[in-house]
């Protein structure tokens, strides 16, 4: 029991620290949201009109007052779920912006993460089962090679070949200019078509970590005494690999997967930016470059909570799965 | 079926599905351009603002988040075009200064809001009263000068607290909204105006989604005979510029305003008959010197530096030949040439002449020592830093050339590359020796000179200056500025500008190098009449004016 209390305490302390840093870091950077937005709008080669800057500052209600009172307001807002009005999408609220972007990220990245995990684990297991064969070298070397390619390069290559040259798929966006979000066959098929290239890009690079991890774990478990015993006993090779090797080797990957799902947002910035996908990652990038504090804080907060919760759950699950962990901490 | 045959079938099936799906992407692929009625069916424009995940917002006062459709729905009293700064009669047909504190506009008869109600002078008075009540909407700061706005018949009378002729371009430019709609809005600062926005303009919102915004012709527009385009389609720009450039080069945009590396090869050469660009000069990019430091506080020193910089190399190498040399006068030539005093050689452009700079420096008491170091008046070698934002690649390239020019004269110059935010902050607080600054380029002649030079707009070193970041303080300048600010008489205004130009030429508060370019590409496949160097009736960004000049292409 003590183990779980400790974990929960640790979770809360980290959460508070993260929330506070989340408040402080954006405010320590130089720059003014009104100025940042105006620069972006006009380009840096246009002189800024001071009256206009003043009007925009008034409009946004750029925070003044001392840091401590801002901090109190911020904590209060988090507890009540009021994240305020976005600067870069004024007068729309942060909640409105996030809720319209969330489904896109959840579907694209959620699905590809799960597929990556499944594909990666299966391929890794297969490589370990046929270790030192041609299959193993193709999988291991192939994934190591693909892993060294920069993601943005792969993504741009996909756009160039399949969108620009062959014109099979659209070059970006979540859906076409002619349709608008609704639950109709037309829109869903359009959205599906737009998701193919980003999904493929994610699926090329996504499984690599899982492949390598799974293969190495499983090669190790298959070399354990109990696996050797099973082989001596005359159990079929396939059964040894699946029931004794893979089942144990997959454990660390499951923990990793929980954390990967929690940090979903961080991984989406690049893919959503390149494919101009209307999800959370692109929203985050824009919030940061526009100094949109309210939006930025809410997004960072969700990421932080996501990662911490996933970590906590992984810890708890581990405690259940592996009695040694619980005992070691309780001593 | 064998395994291989099965695989083939699967691939074929997938290919079929993706082809089917490709068939249902809506109206994107439509290519018809002009129909038989002498109109252009539609034109594809570039981005429509509102960020990467735009939401409908047609509130003309929400400068940073409104969508560009608002520019075609709401109109000003007079449209001051951005190239030669002519005030074109728009919702007002005429204006008159009855005395230096009173400006009277005559509003146009027969103008209708797009919901059928008539537009009147009362709407103008309502608009101005509203932005007084909500200072966040007063983007031009007109109420720092205004005291009252009254409507009477077809006249609108604006009274000012003090003589304020210079405010004319600002007042004229305020977008007018209908009283019968906006008087019912609870808070216009958070009003998105998202459904069927009511304006007087040539276009109405037809459809919106975050990827595409379509506006359609308003048949009841007061100058509908001049609008020959049925639809404008604004397309969300992809975050990555490369894809956008590719689309531009393939002719998918009828007009756009983006930076393109090697525009000739990437765009013009793809279709030399139809693909064109015109980069009108915009803001003045100058070398700012910290005037509170030696040797920059010496006018003779600053004047010597005016011939020290190789403008042409900056233009060709750092700015890809897209820009032109800036006049030392501080004005944007040739557009604002009419304001220049008579007899200014080459409109105030100063030739690069390192030998002359060397001589002028020596004559001013800044001699070189035996090792070639330029010495200050205290006998010590002069060394200072040049700050430039590290991520502005073109500015860094320009700074490198200028630093080379300075080094050749014997100065010890180091380059400092802060982030853009830190750079702007340090410029505002005066924490620099030398750096680039942007000023002028607008149509309000008073603001062009007052923003960078007015002693009321500066602050001590360490405090954020409003806009006078070089910390120029000169009673003569202030006097000329106040003359320019208050006099409604054009002759007196020109006299004041001539005085200010003289200060720029002889006292050299800063050294203009080049004019920022206003990016503008256009395609004459479907429509012609776009502004260009031969016909500069406006700049490419004056969408409303440009739209009234567009006609179907004669070639198509």
CSV table of N, CA, C and O in Angstrom, one decimal, chain B residues 156-258:
chain,number,residue,atom,x,y,z
B,156,UNK,N,-20.6,64.6,-42.8
B,156,UNK,CA,-20.1,64.2,-41.5
B,156,UNK,C,-19.0,65.2,-41.1
B,156,UNK,O,-18.1,65.5,-41.8
B,157,UNK,N,-19.2,65.8,-39.9
B,157,UNK,CA,-18.3,66.8,-39.5
B,157,UNK,C,-17.4,66.3,-38.3
B,157,UNK,O,-18.0,65.8,-37.3
B,158,UNK,N,-16.1,66.3,-38.5
B,158,UNK,CA,-15.2,65.8,-37.5
B,158,UNK,C,-14.5,67.0,-36.9
B,158,UNK,O,-13.9,67.8,-37.6
B,159,UNK,N,-14.6,67.1,-35.6
B,159,UNK,CA,-14.0,68.2,-34.9
B,159,UNK,C,-12.8,67.7,-34.1
B,159,UNK,O,-12.9,66.6,-33.5
B,160,UNK,N,-11.7,68.4,-34.1
B,160,UNK,CA,-10.5,68.0,-33.5
B,160,UNK,C,-10.1,68.8,-32.3
B,160,UNK,O,-10.5,70.0,-32.2
B,161,UNK,N,-9.4,68.2,-31.3
B,161,UNK,CA,-9.0,69.0,-30.1
B,161,UNK,C,-8.1,70.1,-30.4
B,161,UNK,O,-8.0,71.1,-29.8
B,162,UNK,N,-7.2,69.9,-31.5
B,162,UNK,CA,-6.2,70.9,-31.9
B,162,UNK,C,-6.0,70.7,-33.4
B,162,UNK,O,-6.5,69.7,-33.9
B,163,UNK,N,-5.4,71.7,-34.0
B,163,UNK,CA,-5.2,71.5,-35.5
B,163,UNK,C,-4.5,70.2,-35.7
B,163,UNK,O,-3.5,69.8,-35.1
B,164,UNK,N,-5.1,69.4,-36.6
B,164,UNK,CA,-4.6,68.0,-36.8
B,164,UNK,C,-4.8,67.5,-38.2
B,164,UNK,O,-5.3,66.4,-38.4
B,165,UNK,N,-4.3,68.3,-39.1
B,165,UNK,CA,-4.5,67.9,-40.5
B,165,UNK,C,-3.9,66.5,-40.8
B,165,UNK,O,-4.4,65.8,-41.7
B,166,UNK,N,-2.8,66.2,-40.1
B,166,UNK,CA,-2.0,65.0,-40.5
B,166,UNK,C,-2.9,63.7,-40.2
B,166,UNK,O,-2.6,62.6,-40.7
B,167,UNK,N,-4.0,63.9,-39.5
B,167,UNK,CA,-4.8,62.7,-39.1
B,167,UNK,C,-5.7,62.3,-40.2
B,167,UNK,O,-6.4,61.3,-40.2
B,168,UNK,N,-5.7,63.1,-41.3
B,168,UNK,CA,-6.6,62.8,-42.4
B,168,UNK,C,-6.6,61.4,-42.9
B,168,UNK,O,-7.6,60.7,-43.1
B,169,UNK,N,-5.3,60.9,-43.2
B,169,UNK,CA,-5.2,59.6,-43.8
B,169,UNK,C,-5.7,58.5,-42.8
B,169,UNK,O,-6.3,57.5,-43.2
B,170,UNK,N,-5.6,58.8,-41.5
B,170,UNK,CA,-6.0,57.8,-40.5
B,170,UNK,C,-7.5,57.8,-40.4
B,170,UNK,O,-8.1,56.7,-40.4
B,171,UNK,N,-8.1,59.0,-40.3
B,171,UNK,CA,-9.6,59.1,-40.2
B,171,UNK,C,-10.2,58.5,-41.4
B,171,UNK,O,-11.2,57.7,-41.4
B,172,UNK,N,-9.7,58.8,-42.6
B,172,UNK,CA,-10.3,58.4,-43.9
B,172,UNK,C,-10.3,56.8,-44.0
B,172,UNK,O,-11.1,56.3,-44.7
B,173,UNK,N,-9.3,56.2,-43.3
B,173,UNK,CA,-9.1,54.8,-43.5
B,173,UNK,C,-10.0,53.9,-42.5
B,173,UNK,O,-10.0,52.7,-42.7
B,174,UNK,N,-10.7,54.5,-41.6
B,174,UNK,CA,-11.5,53.7,-40.7
B,174,UNK,C,-12.6,53.0,-41.4
B,174,UNK,O,-13.3,53.7,-42.2
B,175,UNK,N,-12.8,51.7,-41.2
B,175,UNK,CA,-13.8,50.9,-41.9
B,175,UNK,C,-15.2,51.2,-41.3
B,175,UNK,O,-15.3,51.2,-40.0
B,176,UNK,N,-16.2,51.6,-42.1
B,176,UNK,CA,-17.5,52.0,-41.6
B,176,UNK,C,-18.4,50.7,-41.5
B,176,UNK,O,-18.5,49.9,-42.4
B,177,UNK,N,-19.1,50.6,-40.4
B,177,UNK,CA,-20.0,49.5,-40.1
B,177,UNK,C,-21.4,50.0,-40.0
B,177,UNK,O,-21.6,51.2,-39.6
B,178,UNK,N,-22.4,49.2,-40.2
B,178,UNK,CA,-23.8,49.6,-40.2
B,178,UNK,C,-24.3,49.8,-38.8
B,178,UNK,O,-24.2,48.9,-37.9
B,179,UNK,N,-25.0,50.9,-38.5
B,179,UNK,CA,-25.5,51.2,-37.2
B,179,UNK,C,-26.6,50.2,-36.8
B,179,UNK,O,-26.7,49.7,-35.7
B,180,UNK,N,-27.5,49.8,-37.8
B,180,UNK,CA,-28.6,48.9,-37.5
B,180,UNK,C,-28.2,47.5,-37.1
B,180,UNK,O,-28.9,46.8,-36.6
B,181,UNK,N,-26.9,47.1,-37.4
B,181,UNK,CA,-26.4,45.8,-37.0
B,181,UNK,C,-25.6,46.0,-35.7
B,181,UNK,O,-25.8,45.3,-34.7
B,182,UNK,N,-24.6,46.9,-35.8
B,182,UNK,CA,-23.6,47.0,-34.7
B,182,UNK,C,-24.1,47.6,-33.4
B,182,UNK,O,-23.6,47.4,-32.4
B,183,UNK,N,-25.2,48.4,-33.5
B,183,UNK,CA,-25.8,49.0,-32.3
B,183,UNK,C,-26.4,47.9,-31.4
B,183,UNK,O,-26.6,48.1,-30.2
B,184,UNK,N,-26.7,46.7,-32.0
B,184,UNK,CA,-27.3,45.6,-31.2
B,184,UNK,C,-26.2,44.7,-30.7
B,184,UNK,O,-26.5,43.7,-29.9
B,185,UNK,N,-25.0,44.9,-31.1
B,185,UNK,CA,-23.9,44.0,-30.6
B,185,UNK,C,-23.5,44.4,-29.2
B,185,UNK,O,-23.2,45.6,-28.9
B,186,UNK,N,-23.5,43.4,-28.3
B,186,UNK,CA,-23.3,43.7,-26.9
B,186,UNK,C,-21.8,44.2,-26.7
B,186,UNK,O,-21.6,45.2,-26.1
B,187,UNK,N,-20.8,43.5,-27.2
B,187,UNK,CA,-19.5,43.9,-27.1
B,187,UNK,C,-18.7,43.8,-28.4
B,187,UNK,O,-18.3,42.7,-28.8
B,188,UNK,N,-18.5,44.9,-29.1
B,188,UNK,CA,-17.9,44.7,-30.5
B,188,UNK,C,-16.5,44.3,-30.4
B,188,UNK,O,-15.9,43.9,-31.4
B,189,UNK,N,-15.9,44.3,-29.2
B,189,UNK,CA,-14.5,43.8,-29.2
B,189,UNK,C,-14.4,42.3,-29.2
B,189,UNK,O,-13.3,41.7,-29.6
B,190,UNK,N,-15.5,41.6,-28.9
B,190,UNK,CA,-15.4,40.1,-29.0
B,190,UNK,C,-16.5,39.6,-30.0
B,190,UNK,O,-16.8,38.4,-30.0
B,191,UNK,N,-16.9,40.5,-30.9
B,191,UNK,CA,-17.9,40.1,-31.8
B,191,UNK,C,-17.2,39.5,-33.1
B,191,UNK,O,-16.4,40.1,-33.7
B,192,UNK,N,-17.6,38.3,-33.4
B,192,UNK,CA,-16.9,37.6,-34.5
B,192,UNK,C,-17.6,37.9,-35.9
B,192,UNK,O,-17.0,37.7,-36.9
B,193,UNK,N,-18.9,38.4,-35.8
B,193,UNK,CA,-19.5,38.8,-37.0
B,193,UNK,C,-19.6,37.7,-38.0
B,193,UNK,O,-19.4,37.9,-39.2
B,194,UNK,N,-19.7,36.5,-37.5
B,194,UNK,CA,-19.5,35.3,-38.4
B,194,UNK,C,-20.6,34.9,-39.4
B,194,UNK,O,-20.3,34.3,-40.4
B,195,UNK,N,-21.8,35.3,-39.1
B,195,UNK,CA,-22.9,35.0,-40.0
B,195,UNK,C,-23.3,36.2,-40.8
B,195,UNK,O,-23.7,37.2,-40.3
B,196,UNK,N,-23.3,36.0,-42.2
B,196,UNK,CA,-23.7,37.0,-43.1
B,196,UNK,C,-23.4,38.4,-42.7
B,196,UNK,O,-24.2,39.3,-42.4
B,197,UNK,N,-22.1,38.8,-42.7
B,197,UNK,CA,-21.7,40.1,-42.3
B,197,UNK,C,-22.2,41.2,-43.2
B,197,UNK,O,-22.2,41.0,-44.4
B,198,UNK,N,-22.7,42.3,-42.6
B,198,UNK,CA,-23.4,43.3,-43.4
B,198,UNK,C,-22.4,44.4,-43.7
B,198,UNK,O,-21.9,45.1,-42.7
B,199,UNK,N,-22.0,44.7,-44.9
B,199,UNK,CA,-21.1,45.8,-45.3
B,199,UNK,C,-21.6,46.4,-46.6
B,199,UNK,O,-22.6,46.0,-47.2
B,200,UNK,N,-20.8,47.4,-47.0
B,200,UNK,CA,-21.1,48.1,-48.3
B,200,UNK,C,-20.3,47.5,-49.4
B,200,UNK,O,-20.5,47.9,-50.5
B,201,UNK,N,-19.3,46.7,-49.1
B,201,UNK,CA,-18.3,46.3,-50.1
B,201,UNK,C,-18.7,45.5,-51.3
B,201,UNK,O,-19.9,45.0,-51.3
B,202,UNK,N,-17.8,45.3,-52.2
B,202,UNK,CA,-18.1,44.6,-53.4
B,202,UNK,C,-18.3,43.1,-53.3
B,202,UNK,O,-18.8,42.4,-54.2
B,203,UNK,N,-18.0,42.5,-52.2
B,203,UNK,CA,-18.1,41.1,-52.0
B,203,UNK,C,-18.9,40.7,-50.7
B,203,UNK,O,-19.0,41.5,-49.8
B,204,UNK,N,-19.5,39.5,-50.8
B,204,UNK,CA,-20.3,39.0,-49.6
B,204,UNK,C,-19.7,37.6,-49.4
B,204,UNK,O,-19.2,36.9,-50.3
B,205,UNK,N,-19.8,37.2,-48.1
B,205,UNK,CA,-19.2,35.8,-47.8
B,205,UNK,C,-20.1,34.8,-48.4
B,205,UNK,O,-21.4,34.8,-48.3
B,206,UNK,N,-19.6,33.8,-49.2
B,206,UNK,CA,-20.4,32.8,-49.8
B,206,UNK,C,-20.2,31.5,-48.9
B,206,UNK,O,-21.2,30.9,-48.6
B,207,UNK,N,-19.0,31.1,-48.7
B,207,UNK,CA,-18.8,29.9,-47.9
B,207,UNK,C,-17.4,30.0,-47.2
B,207,UNK,O,-16.5,30.7,-47.6
B,208,UNK,N,-17.4,29.3,-46.1
B,208,UNK,CA,-16.1,29.3,-45.3
B,208,UNK,C,-15.9,27.9,-44.8
B,208,UNK,O,-16.8,27.2,-44.3
B,209,UNK,N,-14.7,27.4,-45.0
B,209,UNK,CA,-14.2,26.3,-44.1
B,209,UNK,C,-12.7,26.6,-43.9
B,209,UNK,O,-12.1,27.5,-44.5
B,210,UNK,N,-12.1,26.0,-42.9
B,210,UNK,CA,-10.8,26.4,-42.5
B,210,UNK,C,-9.7,26.3,-43.6
B,210,UNK,O,-8.7,26.8,-43.5
B,211,UNK,N,-10.1,25.6,-44.7
B,211,UNK,CA,-9.1,25.5,-45.8
B,211,UNK,C,-9.4,26.5,-46.9
B,211,UNK,O,-8.5,26.9,-47.7
B,212,UNK,N,-10.7,26.9,-47.1
B,212,UNK,CA,-11.0,27.8,-48.1
B,212,UNK,C,-12.1,28.8,-47.7
B,212,UNK,O,-13.1,28.4,-47.1
B,213,UNK,N,-11.9,30.0,-48.1
B,213,UNK,CA,-12.9,31.1,-47.9
B,213,UNK,C,-13.3,31.6,-49.2
B,213,UNK,O,-12.5,32.0,-50.0
B,214,UNK,N,-14.6,31.6,-49.5
B,214,UNK,CA,-15.1,32.1,-50.8
B,214,UNK,C,-16.0,33.3,-50.6
B,214,UNK,O,-16.9,33.3,-49.8
B,215,UNK,N,-15.7,34.4,-51.3
B,215,UNK,CA,-16.6,35.5,-51.3
B,215,UNK,C,-17.2,35.7,-52.7
B,215,UNK,O,-16.5,35.4,-53.7
B,216,UNK,N,-18.4,36.2,-52.8
B,216,UNK,CA,-19.1,36.3,-54.1
B,216,UNK,C,-19.5,37.8,-54.3
B,216,UNK,O,-19.7,38.5,-53.4
B,217,UNK,N,-19.7,38.1,-55.6
B,217,UNK,CA,-19.9,39.5,-56.0
B,217,UNK,C,-21.3,40.0,-55.4
B,217,UNK,O,-22.3,39.2,-55.4
B,218,UNK,N,-21.2,41.2,-54.9
B,218,UNK,CA,-22.4,41.8,-54.4
B,218,UNK,C,-23.1,42.6,-55.5
B,218,UNK,O,-22.6,43.7,-55.9
B,219,UNK,N,-24.2,42.1,-56.1
B,219,UNK,CA,-24.7,42.8,-57.3
B,219,UNK,C,-25.2,44.2,-57.0
B,219,UNK,O,-25.3,45.0,-58.0
B,220,UNK,N,-25.5,44.6,-55.8
B,220,UNK,CA,-26.0,45.9,-55.5
B,220,UNK,C,-24.9,46.9,-55.1
B,220,UNK,O,-25.2,47.9,-54.5
B,221,UNK,N,-23.7,46.5,-55.3
B,221,UNK,CA,-22.5,47.3,-54.9
B,221,UNK,C,-22.6,48.7,-55.6
B,221,UNK,O,-23.1,48.7,-56.8
B,222,UNK,N,-22.2,49.8,-55.0
B,222,UNK,CA,-22.4,51.1,-55.5
B,222,UNK,C,-21.5,51.3,-56.8
B,222,UNK,O,-21.8,52.2,-57.6
B,223,UNK,N,-20.5,50.6,-57.0
B,223,UNK,CA,-19.8,50.6,-58.2
B,223,UNK,C,-19.7,49.2,-58.9
B,223,UNK,O,-18.6,48.8,-59.3
B,224,UNK,N,-20.8,48.6,-58.9
B,224,UNK,CA,-20.9,47.2,-59.3
B,224,UNK,C,-20.4,47.1,-60.8
B,224,UNK,O,-19.9,46.0,-61.2
B,225,UNK,N,-20.6,48.1,-61.6
B,225,UNK,CA,-20.2,48.1,-63.0
B,225,UNK,C,-18.7,47.9,-63.1
B,225,UNK,O,-18.2,47.4,-64.1
B,226,UNK,N,-17.9,48.2,-62.0
B,226,UNK,CA,-16.5,48.0,-62.1
B,226,UNK,C,-16.0,46.6,-61.6
B,226,UNK,O,-14.8,46.3,-61.7
B,227,UNK,N,-16.9,45.8,-61.1
B,227,UNK,CA,-16.5,44.5,-60.5
B,227,UNK,C,-16.8,43.4,-61.5
B,227,UNK,O,-18.0,43.1,-61.8
B,228,UNK,N,-15.8,42.9,-62.1
B,228,UNK,CA,-15.9,41.9,-63.2
B,228,UNK,C,-15.5,40.5,-62.7
B,228,UNK,O,-15.2,39.7,-63.6
B,229,UNK,N,-15.5,40.3,-61.5
B,229,UNK,CA,-15.1,39.0,-60.9
B,229,UNK,C,-16.3,38.5,-60.1
B,229,UNK,O,-16.8,39.2,-59.2
B,230,UNK,N,-16.7,37.3,-60.4
B,230,UNK,CA,-17.9,36.8,-59.6
B,230,UNK,C,-17.5,36.2,-58.3
B,230,UNK,O,-18.3,36.3,-57.4
B,231,UNK,N,-16.3,35.7,-58.1
B,231,UNK,CA,-16.0,35.0,-56.9
B,231,UNK,C,-14.5,35.1,-56.6
B,231,UNK,O,-13.7,35.1,-57.5
B,232,UNK,N,-14.1,35.4,-55.4
B,232,UNK,CA,-12.7,35.3,-55.0
B,232,UNK,C,-12.6,34.0,-54.0
B,232,UNK,O,-13.4,33.9,-53.1
B,233,UNK,N,-11.7,33.2,-54.3
B,233,UNK,CA,-11.5,32.0,-53.4
B,233,UNK,C,-10.1,32.2,-52.7
B,233,UNK,O,-9.1,32.2,-53.4
B,234,UNK,N,-10.2,32.3,-51.4
B,234,UNK,CA,-8.9,32.4,-50.7
B,234,UNK,C,-8.6,31.0,-50.2
B,234,UNK,O,-9.4,30.3,-49.7
B,235,UNK,N,-7.3,30.7,-50.4
B,235,UNK,CA,-6.9,29.3,-50.0
B,235,UNK,C,-5.9,29.4,-48.9
B,235,UNK,O,-4.9,30.1,-48.9
B,236,UNK,N,-6.1,28.5,-47.9
B,236,UNK,CA,-5.2,28.5,-46.7
B,236,UNK,C,-3.8,28.1,-47.1
B,236,UNK,O,-3.7,27.1,-47.8
B,237,UNK,N,-2.8,28.9,-46.8
B,237,UNK,CA,-1.5,28.5,-47.1
B,237,UNK,C,-1.0,27.4,-46.2
B,237,UNK,O,-1.2,27.4,-45.1
B,238,UNK,N,-0.3,26.5,-46.8
B,238,UNK,CA,0.3,25.4,-46.0
B,238,UNK,C,1.4,26.0,-45.2
B,238,UNK,O,2.1,27.0,-45.5
B,239,UNK,N,1.6,25.4,-44.0
B,239,UNK,CA,2.7,25.9,-43.1
B,239,UNK,C,4.0,25.9,-43.8
B,239,UNK,O,4.8,26.8,-43.6
B,240,UNK,N,4.3,24.9,-44.6
B,240,UNK,CA,5.6,24.9,-45.3
B,240,UNK,C,5.6,25.7,-46.5
B,240,UNK,O,4.7,25.5,-47.4
B,241,UNK,N,6.5,26.6,-46.7
B,241,UNK,CA,6.5,27.5,-47.8
B,241,UNK,C,6.8,26.8,-49.1
B,241,UNK,O,6.4,27.3,-50.2
B,242,UNK,N,7.5,25.7,-49.1
B,242,UNK,CA,7.9,25.0,-50.4
B,242,UNK,C,6.7,24.6,-51.2
B,242,UNK,O,6.6,24.8,-52.4
B,243,UNK,N,5.7,24.0,-50.5
B,243,UNK,CA,4.5,23.5,-51.2
B,243,UNK,C,3.8,24.6,-51.8
B,243,UNK,O,3.3,24.6,-52.9
B,244,UNK,N,3.7,25.7,-51.1
B,244,UNK,CA,3.0,26.9,-51.6
B,244,UNK,C,3.7,27.4,-52.8
B,244,UNK,O,3.0,27.8,-53.8
B,245,UNK,N,5.0,27.5,-52.8
B,245,UNK,CA,5.8,27.9,-53.9
B,245,UNK,C,5.5,27.1,-55.2
B,245,UNK,O,5.4,27.6,-56.3
B,246,UNK,N,5.5,25.8,-54.9
B,246,UNK,CA,5.2,24.8,-56.0
B,246,UNK,C,3.8,25.1,-56.6
B,246,UNK,O,3.7,25.1,-57.8
B,247,UNK,N,2.9,25.4,-55.7
B,247,UNK,CA,1.5,25.6,-56.2
B,247,UNK,C,1.5,26.9,-57.0
B,247,UNK,O,0.8,27.0,-58.1
B,248,UNK,N,2.2,27.9,-56.5
B,248,UNK,CA,2.3,29.2,-57.2
B,248,UNK,C,2.9,29.0,-58.6
B,248,UNK,O,2.3,29.5,-59.6
B,249,UNK,N,4.0,28.2,-58.7
B,249,UNK,CA,4.6,28.0,-59.9
B,249,UNK,C,3.8,27.3,-60.9
B,249,UNK,O,3.9,27.4,-62.1
B,250,UNK,N,2.9,26.4,-60.4
B,250,UNK,CA,2.0,25.7,-61.3
B,250,UNK,C,0.8,26.5,-61.7
B,250,UNK,O,-0.1,26.0,-62.4
B,251,UNK,N,0.7,27.7,-61.3
B,251,UNK,CA,-0.4,28.6,-61.7
B,251,UNK,C,-1.7,28.4,-60.9
B,251,UNK,O,-2.7,28.7,-61.4
B,252,UNK,N,-1.6,27.8,-59.7
B,252,UNK,CA,-2.8,27.5,-59.0
B,252,UNK,C,-3.3,28.8,-58.3
B,252,UNK,O,-4.4,28.8,-57.8
B,253,UNK,N,-2.5,29.8,-58.2
B,253,UNK,CA,-3.0,31.1,-57.6
B,253,UNK,C,-3.0,32.1,-58.7
B,253,UNK,O,-2.1,32.3,-59.5
B,254,UNK,N,-4.1,32.9,-58.7
B,254,UNK,CA,-4.2,34.0,-59.7
B,254,UNK,C,-3.4,35.2,-59.1
B,254,UNK,O,-3.0,36.1,-59.8
B,255,UNK,N,-3.3,35.3,-57.8
B,255,UNK,CA,-2.5,36.3,-57.2
B,255,UNK,C,-2.0,35.8,-55.8
B,255,UNK,O,-2.7,35.0,-55.2
B,256,UNK,N,-0.9,36.2,-55.4
B,256,UNK,CA,-0.4,35.9,-54.1
B,256,UNK,C,0.6,36.9,-53.6
B,256,UNK,O,1.0,37.8,-54.4
B,257,UNK,N,1.0,36.8,-52.4
B,257,UNK,CA,2.0,37.7,-51.8
B,257,UNK,C,2.9,37.0,-50.9
B,257,UNK,O,2.7,36.9,-49.7
B,258,UNK,N,3.8,36.3,-51.5
B,258,UNK,CA,4.8,35.5,-50.7
B,258,UNK,C,6.2,35.7,-51.2
B,258,UNK,O,6.5,36.2,-52.3
